[in-house]
Amino acid sequence: MEDMIARIVEMDKKARDMTEQAQQSKLDHENRIIAKRESIKTELLERAKKRIAINEKAAMQKAEKERRQIEERDSAMIEKLESEYKSHCDEWVDTIVARVVGE
């Protein structure tokens, strides 16, 4: 009988040891998963920051190019208007005066 009790106690101890090992293994796996998740999250954030910097630089270059094109277009229009004004100024003034005076 004592032999049976000793075997039962020994089997219980082994079962508790196995349960404890399984719980410790589970905790280890969970900790590794958490660490891996944080590592992946950090890596993705770094990649996103780099992509944002690249996109921001490209957007700024595009905006600068468009600004220069608009300035060139506006300068050309201003030059054209000034040229028109210089060549037709007297004619326009005469026409305006004639219309106001009623001629």
XYZ file of C-alpha atoms in Angstrom:
103
model
C 0.000 0.000 0.000
C 2.770 2.423 0.907
C 4.363 1.523 -2.363
C 1.143 2.507 -4.187
C 0.906 5.811 -2.335
C 4.559 6.558 -3.091
C 3.957 5.828 -6.790
C 0.844 8.043 -6.813
C 2.769 10.859 -5.094
C 5.627 10.413 -7.569
C 3.230 10.456 -10.554
C 1.519 13.566 -9.145
C 4.902 15.290 -8.762
C 5.823 14.358 -12.355
C 2.450 15.626 -13.594
C 2.921 18.933 -11.730
C 6.469 19.227 -13.113
C 5.201 18.569 -16.633
C 2.404 21.119 -16.172
C 4.888 23.681 -14.862
C 7.207 23.041 -17.819
C 4.312 23.371 -20.244
C 3.229 26.658 -18.652
C 6.808 27.959 -18.737
C 7.123 26.920 -22.375
C 3.858 28.670 -23.157
C 5.093 31.858 -21.455
C 8.389 31.658 -23.348
C 6.552 31.302 -26.657
C 4.224 34.197 -25.826
C 7.208 36.393 -24.904
C 8.959 35.495 -28.165
C 5.799 36.302 -30.112
C 5.472 39.669 -28.357
C 9.135 40.471 -29.033
C 8.802 39.449 -32.691
C 5.630 41.540 -33.067
C 7.406 44.589 -31.631
C 10.387 43.972 -33.894
C 8.142 43.777 -36.968
C 6.215 46.866 -35.869
C 9.438 48.834 -35.401
C 10.778 47.682 -38.771
C 7.557 48.632 -40.561
C 7.512 52.056 -38.908
C 11.099 52.699 -39.978
C 10.318 51.642 -43.537
C 7.233 53.863 -43.551
C 9.272 56.844 -42.291
C 11.835 56.321 -45.047
C 9.084 56.051 -47.682
C 7.440 59.229 -46.376
C 10.753 61.083 -46.596
C 11.262 59.892 -50.176
C 7.693 60.808 -51.162
C 7.984 64.197 -49.476
C 11.181 64.975 -51.367
C 9.597 63.933 -54.679
C 6.481 66.016 -53.960
C 8.594 69.070 -53.124
C 10.587 68.685 -56.347
C 7.391 68.354 -58.367
C 5.864 71.416 -56.685
C 9.037 73.433 -57.317
C 9.034 72.418 -60.991
C 5.387 73.422 -61.360
C 6.053 76.748 -59.599
C 8.892 77.513 -62.015
C 6.695 76.643 -65.003
C 3.939 78.943 -63.728
C 6.438 81.758 -63.176
C 7.814 81.318 -66.692
C 4.316 81.320 -68.156
C 3.360 84.413 -66.156
C 6.554 86.200 -67.168
C 5.846 85.458 -70.818
C 2.293 86.811 -70.466
C 3.543 89.948 -68.731
C 6.106 90.553 -71.469
C 3.438 90.053 -74.134
C 1.035 92.462 -72.400
C 3.758 95.080 -71.937
C 4.727 94.744 -75.601
C 1.076 95.134 -76.635
C 0.735 98.147 -74.359
C 3.849 99.836 -75.771
C 2.807 99.278 -79.372
C -0.872 100.248 -78.929
C -0.854 102.706 -76.037
C -1.363 105.853 -78.090
C -4.009 104.205 -80.243
C -5.957 103.008 -77.167
C -5.750 106.407 -75.493
C -7.027 108.109 -78.677
C -9.897 105.591 -78.924
C -10.892 106.072 -75.284
C -10.767 109.860 -75.541
C -12.784 109.805 -78.791
C -15.486 107.623 -77.177
C -15.657 109.781 -74.073
C -15.821 113.027 -76.043
C -18.329 111.528 -78.416
C -16.493 111.673 -81.670
